[in-house]
Amino acid sequence: MLVDNCEILLVAGNGGNGIISWRKEAHYPEGGPWGGDGGKGGDIYIVGDHNINSLVKLKFHKMISAQNGENGRNKMATGKNGEDVIIKVPIGTTIINSKTNEIIVDILRNGQKYLICKGGIGGRGNAYFKSSKNRIPSLCENGDLGQTLNAQFILKYIADVGLLGLPNAGKSTFVNSVSNTNFKTANYQFTTLHSALGVVNYNNEKLVFADIPGIIKDASLGVGLGLNFLKHIERCHFLIHLISVSPTDTQDAFKDYLTIINELKKYDKTILDKKIFVVLNKIDEKESQKLIAAFLKKFRKISNAKVYQISGFFKENVEELLNDIFNDYKKNKANWEKELDEKINSYSIVKVEKEQNDTIEYFQNEDGVWIVDSKRIDYWYNKIPFISDQNITRFMQKIKIEEIELTLKSKGAKVGQTFRIKDQNFVIE
């Protein structure tokens, strides 16, 4: 089953907490701080794998999370780092931030690796805080939270050549005849239900051909299965527009040609900027010549492009078509590879959402308690555990408690009134 779209919550590991610990050995009577740092939380990576051609293994994952780092230990031992998570995806997978609709990364090559969510760094134990001014620090930190991302995975096949055509145009038969695939084919007037890829070897070169399921009228508006598969055309270098000239399939091959072209225009007219090989198929059928002549008469009024005439089943005239496709590919290969390198390199840095201006919010609840909140305050509240007087004093310094009290007083708060930060109450002095 083709699964080319899913949404997953990605959660990197939290950093382990640093601890407060003291040296308690008989031959070290002075003791001293001995608490170790927490380990780093696991990262989440996306890796392209050409052995995968669907997102079906990810479809039923609501959340993927990396391991948290371990807490620090005594004897200044650092906690173990959390294990990373590697998510393997098909080549051609685009990952989008579901919240902002921003494209985060395109996975365009086998082995391409992208760090999508960074694990939190470990908190520091009290051994770190020892100094000449504080020889017995009762200070420690919690680990940072790992990054989270609600991500949408969208697969758009990376194929060199995409095959277009109405149902029963003969696309599957054509790909079977020139590649190493074996798609199920039959003479019925409805579309293949799944996109499929075939590798075509010709003149010491390999190209991937994509059999795009049949497009019907109004596919660009969601009729039939068109919208599910039109996106797979976008990455193709070339398109083959296969048109049946069998009287069993059609009475007007040119009308069939225009149906596909009009749907491409409505979906994304830039697709028509790609080179499209117009191919009349099933020329071995009886009375096909009448349909061919009628098609060429109408087609020549709008284009001088070469029209190929083949029998996909019997491989008649297929050699000429493949020769032209592969020659055009060789001419453009270097430029396409360069463009691909540039695009992949543009994703080499982990993208972190830009923080907005961190304004502190002040308001009174129904009980008259002042509520104080901001991203900076949240960070330090999570970072510094309230387990020692020194930690609490450090928290007060980090959030600039004196400035908060002055602001509250300017808003009408009185000395002795309570204000709350998260679930901790403080008294205005």
Short mmCIF file of C-alpha atoms in Angstrom, two decimals:
data_model
loop_
_atom_site.label_atom_id
_atom_site.label_comp_id
_atom_site.label_asym_id
_atom_site.label_seq_id
_atom_site.Cartn_x
_atom_site.Cartn_y
_atom_site.Cartn_z
CA MET A 1 0.00 0.00 0.00
CA LEU A 2 1.29 3.43 -0.91
CA VAL A 3 1.43 5.71 2.13
CA ASP A 4 2.91 9.07 1.19
CA ASN A 5 1.69 11.35 3.99
CA CYS A 6 1.72 11.18 7.79
CA GLU A 7 2.07 13.46 10.81
CA ILE A 8 4.20 12.63 13.86
CA LEU A 9 5.15 14.41 17.07
CA LEU A 10 8.94 14.24 17.40
CA VAL A 11 10.35 14.57 20.91
CA ALA A 12 14.10 14.65 21.53
CA GLY A 13 15.41 13.42 24.87
CA ASN A 14 15.66 15.67 27.91
CA GLY A 15 19.05 16.20 29.48
CA GLY A 16 19.69 14.37 32.75
CA ASN A 17 19.73 16.33 35.99
CA GLY A 18 22.88 17.28 37.82
CA ILE A 19 22.97 16.28 41.50
CA ILE A 20 24.20 17.58 44.82
CA SER A 21 26.55 15.11 46.46
CA TRP A 22 29.35 15.32 49.01
CA ARG A 23 32.57 13.44 49.38
CA LYS A 24 32.38 11.18 52.44
CA GLU A 25 35.63 9.23 52.59
CA ALA A 26 37.62 8.80 55.78
CA HIS A 27 40.94 9.91 54.27
CA TYR A 28 39.30 13.10 52.89
CA PRO A 29 37.99 14.69 56.12
CA GLU A 30 37.30 18.03 54.44
CA GLY A 31 34.85 16.37 52.02
CA GLY A 32 33.72 18.72 49.26
CA PRO A 33 31.23 18.77 46.37
CA TRP A 34 31.10 15.52 44.43
CA GLY A 35 27.90 15.68 42.39
CA GLY A 36 28.16 14.82 38.69
CA ASP A 37 26.50 16.31 35.63
CA GLY A 38 23.50 14.84 33.83
CA GLY A 39 23.90 13.14 30.47
CA LYS A 40 22.75 14.68 27.20
CA GLY A 41 19.31 13.75 25.84
CA GLY A 42 19.13 11.75 22.61
CA ASP A 43 18.81 13.52 19.24
CA ILE A 44 16.40 12.62 16.45
CA TYR A 45 17.83 12.25 12.94
CA ILE A 46 16.15 11.79 9.57
CA VAL A 47 18.04 9.57 7.10
CA GLY A 48 17.24 8.85 3.47
CA ASP A 49 17.09 5.14 2.56
CA HIS A 50 16.65 4.03 -1.05
CA ASN A 51 15.41 0.63 0.12
CA ILE A 52 12.20 2.23 1.43
CA ASN A 53 9.48 3.42 -0.96
CA SER A 54 6.62 4.25 1.40
CA LEU A 55 5.88 5.93 4.73
CA VAL A 56 3.76 2.99 5.83
CA LYS A 57 6.07 2.14 8.78
CA LEU A 58 5.66 5.66 10.16
CA LYS A 59 1.95 6.03 9.45
CA PHE A 60 0.76 4.60 12.74
CA HIS A 61 3.28 6.38 14.99
CA LYS A 62 1.64 9.29 16.78
CA MET A 63 4.89 10.14 18.55
CA ILE A 64 8.56 9.21 18.23
CA SER A 65 10.79 10.12 21.16
CA ALA A 66 14.49 9.79 21.91
CA GLN A 67 15.86 8.60 25.23
CA ASN A 68 16.43 11.01 28.11
CA GLY A 69 19.92 11.47 29.49
CA GLU A 70 20.64 9.84 32.84
CA ASN A 71 21.00 11.93 35.97
CA GLY A 72 24.47 12.65 37.29
CA ARG A 73 26.00 10.43 39.97
CA ASN A 74 28.24 10.89 42.96
CA LYS A 75 32.01 10.78 42.63
CA MET A 76 31.52 13.47 39.94
CA ALA A 77 30.32 10.83 37.48
CA THR A 78 28.39 12.12 34.47
CA GLY A 79 25.14 10.38 33.63
CA LYS A 80 24.90 8.32 30.45
CA ASN A 81 23.75 10.13 27.31
CA GLY A 82 20.35 9.18 25.93
CA GLU A 83 20.33 7.07 22.77
CA ASP A 84 19.65 8.87 19.50
CA VAL A 85 16.75 7.92 17.24
CA ILE A 86 17.24 7.50 13.50
CA ILE A 87 14.11 7.69 11.36
CA LYS A 88 14.62 6.19 7.92
CA VAL A 89 12.48 7.65 5.15
CA PRO A 90 12.18 7.15 1.39
CA ILE A 91 14.18 9.35 -0.94
CA GLY A 92 11.96 12.29 -1.86
CA THR A 93 10.44 12.83 1.59
CA THR A 94 9.72 16.43 2.55
CA ILE A 95 9.34 17.25 6.24
CA ILE A 96 7.21 20.26 7.16
CA ASN A 97 6.64 22.04 10.46
CA SER A 98 2.91 21.44 10.98
CA LYS A 99 2.61 24.58 13.10
CA THR A 100 4.26 27.07 10.73
CA ASN A 101 3.91 25.13 7.43
CA GLU A 102 7.63 25.74 6.86
CA ILE A 103 9.64 23.20 4.88
CA ILE A 104 12.33 21.96 7.25
CA VAL A 105 14.20 19.58 4.98
CA ASP A 106 13.94 17.63 1.73
CA ILE A 107 15.56 14.20 1.81
CA LEU A 108 16.91 13.91 -1.72
CA ARG A 109 19.76 11.37 -1.55
CA ASN A 110 20.43 7.96 -0.11
CA GLY A 111 22.27 8.35 3.18
CA GLN A 112 21.43 12.05 3.55
CA LYS A 113 21.25 12.68 7.31
CA TYR A 114 19.56 15.59 9.03
CA LEU A 115 19.40 16.46 12.72
CA ILE A 116 15.78 17.49 13.14
CA CYS A 117 15.39 17.62 16.96
CA LYS A 118 18.29 18.21 19.36
CA GLY A 119 18.37 16.56 22.74
CA GLY A 120 18.71 18.76 25.81
CA ILE A 121 22.10 19.22 27.43
CA GLY A 122 22.59 17.72 30.87
CA GLY A 123 22.30 19.81 34.00
CA ARG A 124 25.43 20.48 36.04
CA GLY A 125 26.12 18.92 39.43
CA ASN A 126 27.44 20.81 42.46
CA ALA A 127 31.06 19.83 41.71
CA TYR A 128 30.89 22.19 38.73
CA PHE A 129 29.99 25.19 40.89
CA LYS A 130 32.93 24.91 43.30
CA SER A 131 35.03 28.10 43.32
CA SER A 132 37.30 30.10 45.58
CA LYS A 133 34.27 32.08 46.72
CA ASN A 134 31.99 29.10 47.22
CA ARG A 135 33.85 25.99 48.32
CA ILE A 136 30.74 24.10 49.42
CA PRO A 137 28.14 24.89 46.72
CA SER A 138 24.65 23.49 47.23
CA LEU A 139 23.93 24.21 43.59
CA CYS A 140 22.79 21.98 40.74
CA GLU A 141 20.74 22.17 37.57
CA ASN A 142 18.10 20.11 35.84
CA GLY A 143 18.78 19.09 32.26
CA ASP A 144 17.40 21.14 29.37
CA LEU A 145 14.29 19.88 27.66
CA GLY A 146 14.75 18.27 24.26
CA GLN A 147 13.34 19.99 21.20
CA THR A 148 9.86 18.95 20.07
CA LEU A 149 8.34 19.24 16.63
CA ASN A 150 4.98 18.34 15.21
CA ALA A 151 6.15 17.25 11.75
CA GLN A 152 4.34 16.34 8.59
CA PHE A 153 6.07 13.83 6.32
CA ILE A 154 5.17 14.07 2.63
CA LEU A 155 6.64 11.70 0.07
CA LYS A 156 7.13 12.90 -3.49
CA TYR A 157 8.86 10.23 -5.49
CA ILE A 158 12.23 11.11 -6.96
CA ALA A 159 12.05 9.61 -10.42
CA ASP A 160 13.93 10.76 -13.51
CA VAL A 161 11.00 10.08 -15.81
CA GLY A 162 7.30 10.19 -14.95
CA LEU A 163 4.66 8.43 -17.06
CA LEU A 164 1.36 10.24 -17.50
CA GLY A 165 -1.78 9.14 -19.24
CA LEU A 166 -5.43 8.34 -18.85
CA PRO A 167 -6.37 4.97 -17.39
CA ASN A 168 -5.53 2.15 -19.78
CA ALA A 169 -2.99 4.24 -21.72
CA GLY A 170 -0.55 1.36 -21.23
CA LYS A 171 1.86 2.88 -18.73
CA SER A 172 2.37 -0.24 -16.62
CA THR A 173 2.86 -2.40 -19.71
CA PHE A 174 5.40 0.09 -21.07
CA VAL A 175 7.42 0.19 -17.84
CA ASN A 176 7.32 -3.61 -17.61
CA SER A 177 8.71 -3.88 -21.11
CA VAL A 178 11.70 -1.60 -20.54
CA SER A 179 12.55 -2.14 -16.86
CA ASN A 180 13.06 -4.79 -14.22
CA THR A 181 9.59 -4.41 -12.74
CA ASN A 182 6.50 -6.52 -13.09
CA PHE A 183 3.41 -4.39 -12.50
CA LYS A 184 0.03 -6.08 -12.75
CA THR A 185 -1.56 -5.12 -16.06
CA ALA A 186 -4.87 -5.85 -17.74
CA ASN A 187 -7.30 -4.34 -20.21
CA TYR A 188 -9.61 -2.43 -17.88
CA GLN A 189 -10.79 1.15 -17.87
CA PHE A 190 -9.70 2.23 -14.44
CA THR A 191 -6.46 3.36 -12.98
CA THR A 192 -3.59 1.59 -11.27
CA LEU A 193 -4.14 2.24 -7.56
CA HIS A 194 -0.52 2.74 -6.50
CA SER A 195 2.44 4.65 -7.88
CA ALA A 196 5.31 2.33 -8.74
CA LEU A 197 8.92 2.74 -9.78
CA GLY A 198 11.00 0.86 -12.31
CA VAL A 199 14.73 1.10 -13.08
CA VAL A 200 15.53 1.28 -16.79
CA ASN A 201 19.06 0.35 -17.90
CA TYR A 202 20.16 1.72 -21.25
CA ASN A 203 23.62 2.46 -22.71
CA ASN A 204 25.38 1.98 -19.34
CA GLU A 205 23.07 4.46 -17.65
CA LYS A 206 20.21 3.91 -15.20
CA LEU A 207 17.08 6.02 -14.89
CA VAL A 208 14.12 5.58 -12.58
CA PHE A 209 10.72 5.62 -14.29
CA ALA A 210 7.60 6.32 -12.22
CA ASP A 211 4.27 4.92 -13.31
CA ILE A 212 1.95 7.69 -12.12
CA PRO A 213 -1.57 6.29 -11.67
CA GLY A 214 -4.07 7.41 -14.29
CA ILE A 215 -5.23 10.98 -14.15
CA ILE A 216 -8.84 11.66 -15.06
CA LYS A 217 -10.79 14.82 -15.75
CA ASP A 218 -10.90 17.14 -12.70
CA ALA A 219 -8.18 15.14 -10.91
CA SER A 220 -6.65 18.49 -9.89
CA LEU A 221 -9.89 19.21 -8.02
CA GLY A 222 -9.77 15.94 -6.13
CA VAL A 223 -11.86 13.78 -8.43
CA GLY A 224 -10.72 10.16 -8.45
CA LEU A 225 -7.22 9.54 -7.09
CA GLY A 226 -5.51 12.34 -9.00
CA LEU A 227 -4.62 14.57 -6.05
CA ASN A 228 -2.99 11.64 -4.27
CA PHE A 229 -0.51 11.16 -7.09
CA LEU A 230 -0.09 14.42 -9.02
CA LYS A 231 2.54 15.58 -6.51
CA HIS A 232 4.82 12.70 -7.55
CA ILE A 233 5.26 14.39 -10.94
CA GLU A 234 6.92 17.47 -9.42
CA ARG A 235 10.41 16.00 -8.97
CA CYS A 236 10.66 14.25 -12.37
CA HIS A 237 13.17 15.60 -14.89
CA PHE A 238 11.15 14.40 -17.88
CA LEU A 239 7.58 13.30 -18.49
CA ILE A 240 6.28 10.76 -20.96
CA HIS A 241 2.70 11.49 -21.95
CA LEU A 242 1.39 8.14 -23.10
CA ILE A 243 -1.79 8.22 -25.20
CA SER A 244 -3.62 5.11 -26.33
CA VAL A 245 -4.60 4.97 -30.01
CA SER A 246 -6.57 1.75 -29.59
CA PRO A 247 -10.23 2.06 -30.68
CA THR A 248 -11.07 -0.01 -27.60
CA ASP A 249 -9.79 2.79 -25.35
CA THR A 250 -10.73 5.98 -27.15
CA GLN A 251 -12.50 7.64 -30.04
CA ASP A 252 -10.43 10.83 -29.91
CA ALA A 253 -6.78 10.55 -28.84
CA PHE A 254 -6.23 14.32 -29.09
CA LYS A 255 -9.09 14.96 -26.65
CA ASP A 256 -7.42 12.51 -24.25
CA TYR A 257 -4.14 14.42 -24.67
CA LEU A 258 -5.83 17.74 -23.79
CA THR A 259 -7.51 16.20 -20.73
CA ILE A 260 -4.14 15.45 -19.16
CA ILE A 261 -2.58 18.77 -20.18
CA ASN A 262 -5.49 20.74 -18.73
CA GLU A 263 -5.27 18.87 -15.41
CA LEU A 264 -1.53 19.62 -15.20
CA LYS A 265 -2.22 23.31 -15.87
CA LYS A 266 -4.81 23.45 -13.10
CA TYR A 267 -2.62 21.58 -10.62
CA ASP A 268 0.66 23.41 -11.30
CA LYS A 269 1.31 25.02 -14.66
CA THR A 270 5.08 25.04 -14.05
CA ILE A 271 5.02 21.27 -14.61
CA LEU A 272 4.50 22.03 -18.31
CA ASP A 273 7.95 23.67 -18.34
CA LYS A 274 9.47 20.18 -18.08
CA LYS A 275 10.30 18.34 -21.28
CA ILE A 276 7.34 16.15 -22.18
CA PHE A 277 7.74 13.27 -24.62
CA VAL A 278 4.41 12.81 -26.43
CA VAL A 279 3.98 9.10 -27.17
CA LEU A 280 1.16 7.37 -29.04
CA ASN A 281 0.89 3.83 -27.71
CA LYS A 282 -0.74 0.60 -28.92
CA ILE A 283 -0.02 1.19 -32.61
CA ASP A 284 -0.26 -2.58 -33.07
CA GLU A 285 -4.03 -2.40 -32.51
CA LYS A 286 -6.37 -2.67 -35.51
CA GLU A 287 -7.57 0.65 -36.94
CA SER A 288 -5.08 2.58 -34.77
CA GLN A 289 -3.77 4.38 -37.87
CA LYS A 290 -7.02 6.32 -38.26
CA LEU A 291 -6.74 7.60 -34.70
CA ILE A 292 -3.04 8.41 -35.20
CA ALA A 293 -3.76 10.47 -38.33
CA ALA A 294 -6.59 12.35 -36.61
CA PHE A 295 -4.36 13.06 -33.60
CA LEU A 296 -1.43 14.37 -35.66
CA LYS A 297 -3.68 16.64 -37.72
CA LYS A 298 -4.94 18.40 -34.58
CA PHE A 299 -1.66 18.28 -32.67
CA ARG A 300 0.34 19.95 -35.48
CA LYS A 301 -1.90 23.01 -35.18
CA ILE A 302 -0.54 23.67 -31.67
CA SER A 303 2.97 22.15 -31.64
CA ASN A 304 5.90 21.04 -33.77
CA ALA A 305 7.16 18.69 -31.04
CA LYS A 306 8.21 15.19 -32.01
CA VAL A 307 5.49 12.58 -31.57
CA TYR A 308 6.62 9.01 -30.92
CA GLN A 309 4.58 6.02 -32.06
CA ILE A 310 5.18 2.79 -30.18
CA SER A 311 3.77 -0.52 -29.10
CA GLY A 312 4.70 -0.92 -25.46
CA PHE A 313 3.59 -4.53 -25.44
CA PHE A 314 5.67 -5.56 -28.45
CA LYS A 315 8.46 -3.01 -27.77
CA GLU A 316 8.04 -1.61 -31.26
CA ASN A 317 9.89 1.73 -31.77
CA VAL A 318 10.70 1.87 -28.02
CA GLU A 319 14.44 2.01 -28.75
CA GLU A 320 14.17 5.43 -30.41
CA LEU A 321 12.24 6.86 -27.45
CA LEU A 322 14.71 5.55 -24.87
CA ASN A 323 17.67 6.78 -26.89
CA ASP A 324 16.31 10.35 -26.96
CA ILE A 325 15.42 10.33 -23.26
CA PHE A 326 18.81 9.07 -22.14
CA ASN A 327 20.69 11.48 -24.43
CA ASP A 328 18.75 14.44 -23.02
CA TYR A 329 19.46 13.21 -19.50
CA LYS A 330 23.21 13.04 -20.15
CA LYS A 331 23.19 16.62 -21.44
CA ASN A 332 21.58 17.94 -18.26
CA LYS A 333 22.99 15.52 -15.67
CA ALA A 334 25.88 17.71 -14.43
CA ASN A 335 23.67 20.75 -13.90
CA TRP A 336 21.02 18.72 -12.09
CA GLU A 337 23.60 17.15 -9.78
CA LYS A 338 24.98 20.60 -8.95
CA GLU A 339 21.52 21.94 -8.16
CA LEU A 340 20.85 18.91 -5.96
CA ASP A 341 24.09 19.45 -4.01
CA GLU A 342 23.25 23.09 -3.42
CA LYS A 343 19.78 22.26 -2.15
CA ILE A 344 21.02 19.55 0.22
CA ASN A 345 23.76 21.85 1.58
CA SER A 346 21.16 24.50 2.33
CA TYR A 347 19.72 22.11 4.94
CA SER A 348 23.04 21.42 6.66
CA ILE A 349 22.27 23.59 9.70
CA VAL A 350 19.64 22.59 12.23
CA LYS A 351 16.76 25.02 12.04
CA VAL A 352 15.46 26.22 15.40
CA GLU A 353 12.30 28.25 15.61
CA LYS A 354 13.10 31.90 16.19
CA GLU A 355 12.04 33.08 19.63
CA GLN A 356 9.72 36.05 19.65
CA ASN A 357 10.44 38.99 21.95
CA ASP A 358 10.21 37.55 25.44
CA THR A 359 7.84 39.86 27.24
CA ILE A 360 6.87 39.16 30.85
CA GLU A 361 3.13 38.84 31.39
CA TYR A 362 1.52 40.13 34.61
CA PHE A 363 -2.12 39.63 35.60
CA GLN A 364 -4.23 39.01 38.70
CA ASN A 365 -6.32 35.87 39.01
CA GLU A 366 -9.76 35.74 40.61
CA ASP A 367 -8.16 35.20 44.04
CA GLY A 368 -6.16 38.42 43.76
CA VAL A 369 -2.85 36.60 43.29
CA TRP A 370 -0.51 38.15 40.73
CA ILE A 371 0.63 35.71 38.03
CA VAL A 372 4.03 36.30 36.42
CA ASP A 373 5.13 34.39 33.33
CA SER A 374 7.57 34.51 30.41
CA LYS A 375 9.68 32.09 28.36
CA ARG A 376 12.86 33.14 30.21
CA ILE A 377 11.22 32.60 33.58
CA ASP A 378 9.89 29.21 32.44
CA TYR A 379 13.37 28.19 31.32
CA TRP A 380 15.04 29.00 34.62
CA TYR A 381 12.18 27.55 36.63
CA ASN A 382 12.67 24.22 34.86
CA LYS A 383 16.46 24.56 35.01
CA ILE A 384 16.96 25.27 38.71
CA PRO A 385 15.35 22.87 41.19
CA PHE A 386 14.12 24.39 44.46
CA ILE A 387 16.05 21.94 46.65
CA SER A 388 18.50 24.27 48.40
CA ASP A 389 18.68 27.87 49.55
CA GLN A 390 21.57 28.52 47.16
CA ASN A 391 19.52 27.24 44.21
CA ILE A 392 16.57 29.45 45.16
CA THR A 393 18.87 32.48 45.46
CA ARG A 394 20.33 31.71 42.03
CA PHE A 395 16.83 31.43 40.55
CA MET A 396 15.95 34.86 41.99
CA GLN A 397 19.04 36.35 40.34
CA LYS A 398 18.34 34.75 36.97
CA ILE A 399 14.76 35.99 36.73
CA LYS A 400 15.69 39.42 38.19
CA ILE A 401 13.23 39.19 41.05
CA GLU A 402 13.78 42.83 42.11
CA GLU A 403 12.73 44.13 38.66
CA ILE A 404 9.64 41.91 38.77
CA GLU A 405 8.65 43.30 42.19
CA LEU A 406 9.15 46.89 41.02
CA THR A 407 6.97 46.24 37.95
CA LEU A 408 4.25 44.67 40.10
CA LYS A 409 4.27 47.69 42.42
CA SER A 410 3.93 50.00 39.42
CA LYS A 411 0.83 48.01 38.45
CA GLY A 412 -0.73 48.53 41.87
CA ALA A 413 0.56 45.56 43.85
CA LYS A 414 1.23 46.16 47.54
CA VAL A 415 4.03 45.02 49.85
CA GLY A 416 3.00 41.73 51.42
CA GLN A 417 0.84 40.64 48.49
CA THR A 418 1.47 37.28 46.86
CA PHE A 419 2.65 36.68 43.33
CA ARG A 420 3.06 33.31 41.68
CA ILE A 421 5.66 31.94 39.28
CA LYS A 422 4.50 28.56 37.94
CA ASP A 423 3.43 26.73 41.14
CA GLN A 424 5.64 28.70 43.58
CA ASN A 425 4.32 31.62 45.63
CA PHE A 426 6.44 34.66 46.53
CA VAL A 427 5.72 37.67 48.75
CA ILE A 428 6.38 41.21 47.55
CA GLU A 429 8.88 42.91 49.85
#
